[in-house]
Short mmCIF file of C-alpha atoms in Angstrom, two decimals:
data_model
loop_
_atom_site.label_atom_id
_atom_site.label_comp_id
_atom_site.label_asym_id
_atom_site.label_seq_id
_atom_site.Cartn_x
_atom_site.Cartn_y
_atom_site.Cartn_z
CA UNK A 1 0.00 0.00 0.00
CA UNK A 2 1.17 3.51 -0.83
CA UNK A 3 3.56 4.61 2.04
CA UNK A 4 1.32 7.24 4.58
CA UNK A 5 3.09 9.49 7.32
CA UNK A 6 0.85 6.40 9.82
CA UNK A 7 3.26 3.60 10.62
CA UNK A 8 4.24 5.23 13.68
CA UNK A 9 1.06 6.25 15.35
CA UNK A 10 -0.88 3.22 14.05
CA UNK A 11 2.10 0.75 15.83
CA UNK A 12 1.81 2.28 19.03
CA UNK A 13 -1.96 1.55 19.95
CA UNK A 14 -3.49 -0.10 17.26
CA UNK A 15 -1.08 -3.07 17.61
CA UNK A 16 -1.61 -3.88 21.47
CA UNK A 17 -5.91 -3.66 20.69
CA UNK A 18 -5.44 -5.99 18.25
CA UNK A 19 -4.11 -8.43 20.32
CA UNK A 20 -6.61 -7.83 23.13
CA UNK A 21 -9.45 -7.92 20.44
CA UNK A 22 -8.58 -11.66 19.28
CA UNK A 23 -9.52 -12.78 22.43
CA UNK A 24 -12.70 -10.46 23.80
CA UNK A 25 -16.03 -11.26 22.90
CA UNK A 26 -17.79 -10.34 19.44
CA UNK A 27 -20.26 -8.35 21.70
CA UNK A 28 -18.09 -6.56 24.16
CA UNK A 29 -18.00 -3.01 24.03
CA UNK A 30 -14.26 -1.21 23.09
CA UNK A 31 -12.32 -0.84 26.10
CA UNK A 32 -9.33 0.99 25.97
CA UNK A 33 -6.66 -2.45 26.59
CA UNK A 34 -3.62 -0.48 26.34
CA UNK A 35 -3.87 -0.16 30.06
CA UNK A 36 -3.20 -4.21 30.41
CA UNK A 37 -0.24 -4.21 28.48
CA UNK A 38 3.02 -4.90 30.76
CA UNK A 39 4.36 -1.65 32.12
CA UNK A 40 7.33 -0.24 30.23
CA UNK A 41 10.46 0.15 32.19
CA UNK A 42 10.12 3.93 34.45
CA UNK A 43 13.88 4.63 32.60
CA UNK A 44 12.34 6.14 29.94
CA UNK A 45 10.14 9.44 29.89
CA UNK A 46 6.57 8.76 29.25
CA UNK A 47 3.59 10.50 27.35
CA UNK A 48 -0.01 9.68 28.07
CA UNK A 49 -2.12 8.52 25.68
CA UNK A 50 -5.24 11.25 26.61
CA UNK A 51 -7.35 9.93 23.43
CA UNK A 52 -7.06 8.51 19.95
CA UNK A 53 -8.77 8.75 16.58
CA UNK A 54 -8.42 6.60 12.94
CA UNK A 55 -9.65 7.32 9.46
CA UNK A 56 -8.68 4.27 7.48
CA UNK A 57 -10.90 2.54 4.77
CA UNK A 58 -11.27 -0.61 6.82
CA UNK A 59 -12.70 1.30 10.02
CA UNK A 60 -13.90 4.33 12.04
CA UNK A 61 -11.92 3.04 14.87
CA UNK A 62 -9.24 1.35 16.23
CA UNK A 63 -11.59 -1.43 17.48
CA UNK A 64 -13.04 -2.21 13.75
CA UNK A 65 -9.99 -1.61 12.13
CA UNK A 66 -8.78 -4.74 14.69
CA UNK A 67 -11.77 -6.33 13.62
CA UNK A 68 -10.74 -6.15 9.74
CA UNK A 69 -7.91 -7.00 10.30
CA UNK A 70 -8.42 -10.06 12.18
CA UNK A 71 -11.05 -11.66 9.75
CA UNK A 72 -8.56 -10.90 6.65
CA UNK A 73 -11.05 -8.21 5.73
CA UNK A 74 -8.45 -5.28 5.50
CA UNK A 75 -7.50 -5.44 1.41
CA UNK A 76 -7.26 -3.50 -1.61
CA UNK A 77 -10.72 -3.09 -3.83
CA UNK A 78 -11.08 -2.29 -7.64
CA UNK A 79 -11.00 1.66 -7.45
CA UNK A 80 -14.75 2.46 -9.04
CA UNK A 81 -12.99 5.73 -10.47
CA UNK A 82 -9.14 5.02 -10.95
CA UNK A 83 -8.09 3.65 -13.93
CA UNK A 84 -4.20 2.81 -15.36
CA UNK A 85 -2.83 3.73 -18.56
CA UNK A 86 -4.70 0.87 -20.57
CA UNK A 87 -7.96 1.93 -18.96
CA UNK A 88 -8.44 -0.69 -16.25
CA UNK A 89 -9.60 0.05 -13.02
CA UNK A 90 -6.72 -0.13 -10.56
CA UNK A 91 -6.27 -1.40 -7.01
CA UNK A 92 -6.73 1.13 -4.43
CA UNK A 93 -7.70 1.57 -0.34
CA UNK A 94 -10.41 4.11 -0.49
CA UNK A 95 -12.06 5.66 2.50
CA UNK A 96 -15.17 6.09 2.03
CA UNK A 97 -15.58 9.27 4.02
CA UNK A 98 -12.49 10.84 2.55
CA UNK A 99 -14.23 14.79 1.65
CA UNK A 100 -17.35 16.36 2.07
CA UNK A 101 -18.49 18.90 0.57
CA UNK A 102 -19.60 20.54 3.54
CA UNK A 103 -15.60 20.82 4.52
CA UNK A 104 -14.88 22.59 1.28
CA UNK A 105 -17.53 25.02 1.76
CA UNK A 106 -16.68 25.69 5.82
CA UNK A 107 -12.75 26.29 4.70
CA UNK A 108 -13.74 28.61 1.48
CA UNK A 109 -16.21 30.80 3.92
CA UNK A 110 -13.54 30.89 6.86
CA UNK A 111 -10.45 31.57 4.23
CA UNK A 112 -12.35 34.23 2.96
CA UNK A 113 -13.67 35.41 6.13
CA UNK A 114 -9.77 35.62 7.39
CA UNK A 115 -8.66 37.80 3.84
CA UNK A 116 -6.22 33.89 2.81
CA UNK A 117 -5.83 33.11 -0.67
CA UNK A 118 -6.97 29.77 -1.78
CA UNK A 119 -4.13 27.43 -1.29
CA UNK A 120 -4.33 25.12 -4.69
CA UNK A 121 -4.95 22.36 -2.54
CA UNK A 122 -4.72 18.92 -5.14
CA UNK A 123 -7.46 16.86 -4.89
CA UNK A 124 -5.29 14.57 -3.31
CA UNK A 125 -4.42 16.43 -0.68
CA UNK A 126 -8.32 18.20 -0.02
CA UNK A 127 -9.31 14.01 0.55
CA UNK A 128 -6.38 14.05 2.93
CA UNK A 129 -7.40 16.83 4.47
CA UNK A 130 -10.96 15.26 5.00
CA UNK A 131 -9.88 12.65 7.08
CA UNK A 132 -7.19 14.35 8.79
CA UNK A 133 -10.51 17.12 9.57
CA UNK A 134 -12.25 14.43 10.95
CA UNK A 135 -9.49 13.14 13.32
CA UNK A 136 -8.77 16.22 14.37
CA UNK A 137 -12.55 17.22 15.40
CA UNK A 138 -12.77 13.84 17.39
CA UNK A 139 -9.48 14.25 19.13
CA UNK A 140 -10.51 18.09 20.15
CA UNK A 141 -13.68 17.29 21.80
CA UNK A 142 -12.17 15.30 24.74
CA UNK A 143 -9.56 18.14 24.44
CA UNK A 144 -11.86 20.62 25.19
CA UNK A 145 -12.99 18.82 28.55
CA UNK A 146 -9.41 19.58 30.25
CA UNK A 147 -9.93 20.78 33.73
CA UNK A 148 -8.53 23.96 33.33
CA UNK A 149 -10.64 24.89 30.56
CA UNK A 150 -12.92 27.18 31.22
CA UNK A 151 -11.88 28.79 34.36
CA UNK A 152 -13.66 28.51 37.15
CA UNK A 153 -16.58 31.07 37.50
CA UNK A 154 -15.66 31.34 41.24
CA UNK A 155 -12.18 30.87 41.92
CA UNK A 156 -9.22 32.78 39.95
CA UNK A 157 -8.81 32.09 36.20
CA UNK A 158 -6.37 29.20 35.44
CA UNK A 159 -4.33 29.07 32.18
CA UNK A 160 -4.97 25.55 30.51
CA UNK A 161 -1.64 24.63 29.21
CA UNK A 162 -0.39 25.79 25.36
CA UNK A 163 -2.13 23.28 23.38
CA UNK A 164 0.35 22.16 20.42
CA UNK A 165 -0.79 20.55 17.40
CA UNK A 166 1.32 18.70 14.84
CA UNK A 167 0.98 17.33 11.88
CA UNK A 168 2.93 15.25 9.46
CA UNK A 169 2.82 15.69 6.00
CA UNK A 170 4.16 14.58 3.40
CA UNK A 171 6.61 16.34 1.30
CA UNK A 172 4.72 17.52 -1.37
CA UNK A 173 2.96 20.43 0.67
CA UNK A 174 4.61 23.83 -0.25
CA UNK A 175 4.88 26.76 3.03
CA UNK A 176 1.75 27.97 1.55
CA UNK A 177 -0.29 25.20 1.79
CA UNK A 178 1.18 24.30 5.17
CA UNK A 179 0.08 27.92 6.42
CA UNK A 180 -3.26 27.95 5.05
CA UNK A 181 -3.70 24.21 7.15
CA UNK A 182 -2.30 26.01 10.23
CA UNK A 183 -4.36 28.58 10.20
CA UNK A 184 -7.22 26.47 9.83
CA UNK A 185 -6.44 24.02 12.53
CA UNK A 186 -5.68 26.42 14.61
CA UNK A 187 -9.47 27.71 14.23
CA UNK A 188 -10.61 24.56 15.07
CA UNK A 189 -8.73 24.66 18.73
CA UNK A 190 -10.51 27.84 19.18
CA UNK A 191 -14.16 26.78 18.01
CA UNK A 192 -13.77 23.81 20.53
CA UNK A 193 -13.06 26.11 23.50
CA UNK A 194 -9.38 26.80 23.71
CA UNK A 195 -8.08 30.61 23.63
CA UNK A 196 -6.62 31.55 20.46
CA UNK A 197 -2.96 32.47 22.37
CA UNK A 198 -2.72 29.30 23.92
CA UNK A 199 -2.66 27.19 20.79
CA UNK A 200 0.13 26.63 17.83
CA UNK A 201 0.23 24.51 14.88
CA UNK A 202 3.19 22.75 13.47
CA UNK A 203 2.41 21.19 9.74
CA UNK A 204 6.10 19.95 9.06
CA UNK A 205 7.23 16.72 6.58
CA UNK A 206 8.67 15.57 8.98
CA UNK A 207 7.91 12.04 10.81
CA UNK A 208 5.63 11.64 13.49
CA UNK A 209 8.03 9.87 15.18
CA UNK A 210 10.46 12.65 15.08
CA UNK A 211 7.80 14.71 16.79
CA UNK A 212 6.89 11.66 19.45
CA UNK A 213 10.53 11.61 20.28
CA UNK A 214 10.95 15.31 21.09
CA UNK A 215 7.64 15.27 23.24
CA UNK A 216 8.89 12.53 25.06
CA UNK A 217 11.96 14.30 25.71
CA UNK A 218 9.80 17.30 26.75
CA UNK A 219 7.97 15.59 28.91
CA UNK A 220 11.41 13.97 30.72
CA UNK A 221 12.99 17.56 31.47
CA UNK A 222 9.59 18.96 32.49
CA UNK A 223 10.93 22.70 31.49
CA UNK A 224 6.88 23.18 29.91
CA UNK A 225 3.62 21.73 30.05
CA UNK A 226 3.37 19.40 27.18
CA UNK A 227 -0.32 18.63 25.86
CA UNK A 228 -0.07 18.25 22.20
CA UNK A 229 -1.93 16.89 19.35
CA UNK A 230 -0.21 14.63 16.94
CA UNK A 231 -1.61 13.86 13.36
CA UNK A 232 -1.17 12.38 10.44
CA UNK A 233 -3.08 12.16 7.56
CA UNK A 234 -2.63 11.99 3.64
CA UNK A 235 -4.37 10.15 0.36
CA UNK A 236 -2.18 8.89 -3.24
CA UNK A 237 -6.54 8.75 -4.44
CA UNK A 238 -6.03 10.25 -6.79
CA UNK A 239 -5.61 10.61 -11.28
CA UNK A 240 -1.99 12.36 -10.88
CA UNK A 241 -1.06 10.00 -8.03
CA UNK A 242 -1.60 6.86 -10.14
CA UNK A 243 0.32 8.15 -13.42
CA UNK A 244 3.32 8.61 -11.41
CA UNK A 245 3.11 5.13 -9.74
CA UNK A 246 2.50 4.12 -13.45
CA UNK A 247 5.35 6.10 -14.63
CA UNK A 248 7.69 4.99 -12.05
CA UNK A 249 6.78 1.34 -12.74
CA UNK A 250 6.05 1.51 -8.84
CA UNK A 251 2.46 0.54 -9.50
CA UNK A 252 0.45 -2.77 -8.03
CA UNK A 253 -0.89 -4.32 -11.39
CA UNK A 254 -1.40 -7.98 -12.55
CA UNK A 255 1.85 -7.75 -13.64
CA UNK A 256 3.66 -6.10 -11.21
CA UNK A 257 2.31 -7.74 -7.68
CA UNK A 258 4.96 -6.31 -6.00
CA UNK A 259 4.03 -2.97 -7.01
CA UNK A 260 1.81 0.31 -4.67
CA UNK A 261 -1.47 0.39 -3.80
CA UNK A 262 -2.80 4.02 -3.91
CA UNK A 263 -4.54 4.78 0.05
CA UNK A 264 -5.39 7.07 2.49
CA UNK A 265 -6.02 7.11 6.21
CA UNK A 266 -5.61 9.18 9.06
CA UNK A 267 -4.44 8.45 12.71
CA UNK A 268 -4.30 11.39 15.31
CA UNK A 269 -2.89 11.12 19.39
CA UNK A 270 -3.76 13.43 22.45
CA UNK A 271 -0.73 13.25 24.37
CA UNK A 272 0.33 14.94 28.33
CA UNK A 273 2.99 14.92 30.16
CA UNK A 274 2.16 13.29 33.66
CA UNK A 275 1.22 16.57 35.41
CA UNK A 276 -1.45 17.09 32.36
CA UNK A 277 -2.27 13.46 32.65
CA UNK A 278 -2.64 13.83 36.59
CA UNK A 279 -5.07 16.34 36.23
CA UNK A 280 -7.11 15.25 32.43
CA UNK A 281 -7.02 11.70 32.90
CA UNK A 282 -5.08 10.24 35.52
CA UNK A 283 -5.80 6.28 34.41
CA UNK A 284 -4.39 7.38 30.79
CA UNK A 285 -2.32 4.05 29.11
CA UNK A 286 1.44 5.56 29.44
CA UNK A 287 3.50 5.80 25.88
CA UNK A 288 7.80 5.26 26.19
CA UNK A 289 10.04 5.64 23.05
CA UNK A 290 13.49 4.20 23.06
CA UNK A 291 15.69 3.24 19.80
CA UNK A 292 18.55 1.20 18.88
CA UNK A 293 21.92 2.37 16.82
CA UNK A 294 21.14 2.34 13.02
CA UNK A 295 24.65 2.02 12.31
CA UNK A 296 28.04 0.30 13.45
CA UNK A 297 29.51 3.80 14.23
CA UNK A 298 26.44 5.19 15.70
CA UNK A 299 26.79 2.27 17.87
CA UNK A 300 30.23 2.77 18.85
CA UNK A 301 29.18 6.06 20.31
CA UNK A 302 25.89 4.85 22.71
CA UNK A 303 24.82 1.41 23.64
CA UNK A 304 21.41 0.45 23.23
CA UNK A 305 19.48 -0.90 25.73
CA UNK A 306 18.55 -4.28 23.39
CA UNK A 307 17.00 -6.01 26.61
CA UNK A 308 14.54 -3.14 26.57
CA UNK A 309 13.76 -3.09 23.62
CA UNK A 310 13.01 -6.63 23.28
CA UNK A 311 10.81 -5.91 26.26
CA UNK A 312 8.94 -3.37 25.09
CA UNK A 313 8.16 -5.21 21.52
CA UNK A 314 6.71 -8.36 23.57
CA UNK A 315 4.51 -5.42 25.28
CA UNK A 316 3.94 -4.24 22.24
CA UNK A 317 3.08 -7.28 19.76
#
């Protein structure tokens, strides 16, 4: 399947409720299982998983996504609009629920309302845009509900802590584009309840896991309140998508079954430190990052901790 800024996010929490859904009952409601999970070493600095949110084309959420995968449901379909260079319909992992046209017409009124020129989004990236929308608004509601937000009508105001939100794209955005999708998610904070100056927006190509490193980090040293959102979202549905896989000779045909599947998705975290978590959600599942040398010299210069790691991947798996 066409490589998506995901692997990251999806790994961390989608991998241990997949495990836990194999064995719970058809019926049983989702539970958040990440909380059963062996507890990582306390070594390592920890983030805590406040909420989570998916837009794949095999589920709504990380429970039916499990699901899918599990019964061998989670495969490519004949695109019913994407054809290759012959004229055949191609292979692709659609979401359904990609764009709306309400979501075109709510960023047109607000880019106009704020004097922003239209940001030649491709079509491509307005689908990934959709889902990443649709992460983002799920992920902000329980966002909204921190404890310091409002202030208390009879006590002294509180200052919730600067919510940060980041998102991973891929390279193709130019700084225009990137600004426009600040901007705009940036709005969102603020029509969910946050104040405008406690909120930025980071839309980097850069990895999440870049980003989930440094806010790990954060939180360790404890120098500022970290409560961030982390998303990533992007779609190759698309007519100019599937001429360059063509072109390339990159993509999945009869002939070529080792070649890409154009998808999409979406995958979004809430994440605190553990004074945020303390006072938001003090059962949150934690989240610790560690990393082994990727080369013989890096090696020479820091020993990884391969005991841990082998720990945490049991957890994990």
């Amino acid at each position: 399947m066409a490589a998506l800024p995901l692997g990251v996010l999806l790994v961390v929490w989608i991998g241990r409720r997949i495990a836990a859904g194999r064995s719970a009952p058809a019926s049983a409601p989702a539970l958040d299982t990440t909380a059963q999970a062996p507890a990582a070493p306390s070594s390592l600095p920890a983030l805590a998983m406040l909420a989570s949110s998916i837009r794949t084309p095999h589920g709504l959420a990380a429970s039916e996504l499990a699901q899918a995968i599990g019964a061998g449901k989670a495969r490519a379909a004949l695109d019913p609009e994407l054809v290759d260079e012959e004229g055949y319909p191609v292979f692709s992992a659609r979401a359904d629920a990609a764009v709306e046209d309400e979501i075109k017409d709510d960023i047109h009124t607000w880019r106009v309302g704020a004097a922003l020129e239209d940001p030649q989004w491709t079509p491509e990236q307005w689908r990934g845009v959709g889902l990443g929308w649709a992460v983002a608004k799920e992920l902000l509601l329980p966002a909204g509900g921190h404890p310091q937000l409002p202030a208390p009508p009879d006590g002294p105001a509180a200052t919730p802590p600067l919510l940060r939100i980041h998102a991973g794209l891929t390279p193709d955005w130019t700084e225009a584009q990137r600004a426009t999708l600040d901007a705009w998610l940036a709005t969102l904070a603020v029509r969910a309840g946050w104040p405008a100056q406690q909120v930025r927006v980071d839309s980097l190509p850069v990895p999440v896991s870049r980003t989930l490193v440094q806010l790990a980090a954060q939180s360790g040293m404890q120098s500022e309140p970290v409560f961030s959102m982390v998303l990533a979202f992007g779609s190759r549905i698309g007519e100019d998508q599937v001429e360059q896989l063509a072109m390339n000779g990159a993509l999945f045909t009869s002939a070529n079954q080792q070649g890409l599947v154009p998808g999409e998705a979406a995958a979004g975290l809430l994440l605190g430190d553990g004074v945020q978590a303390a006072l938001f959600n003090p059962g949150a599942p934690r989240l610790q990052l560690t990393s082994a040398a990727r080369s013989a010299e890096e090696a020479g210069r820091r020993k990884p901790d391969t005991a841990l790691l082998s720990r945490l991947a049991a957890a994990l798996l």
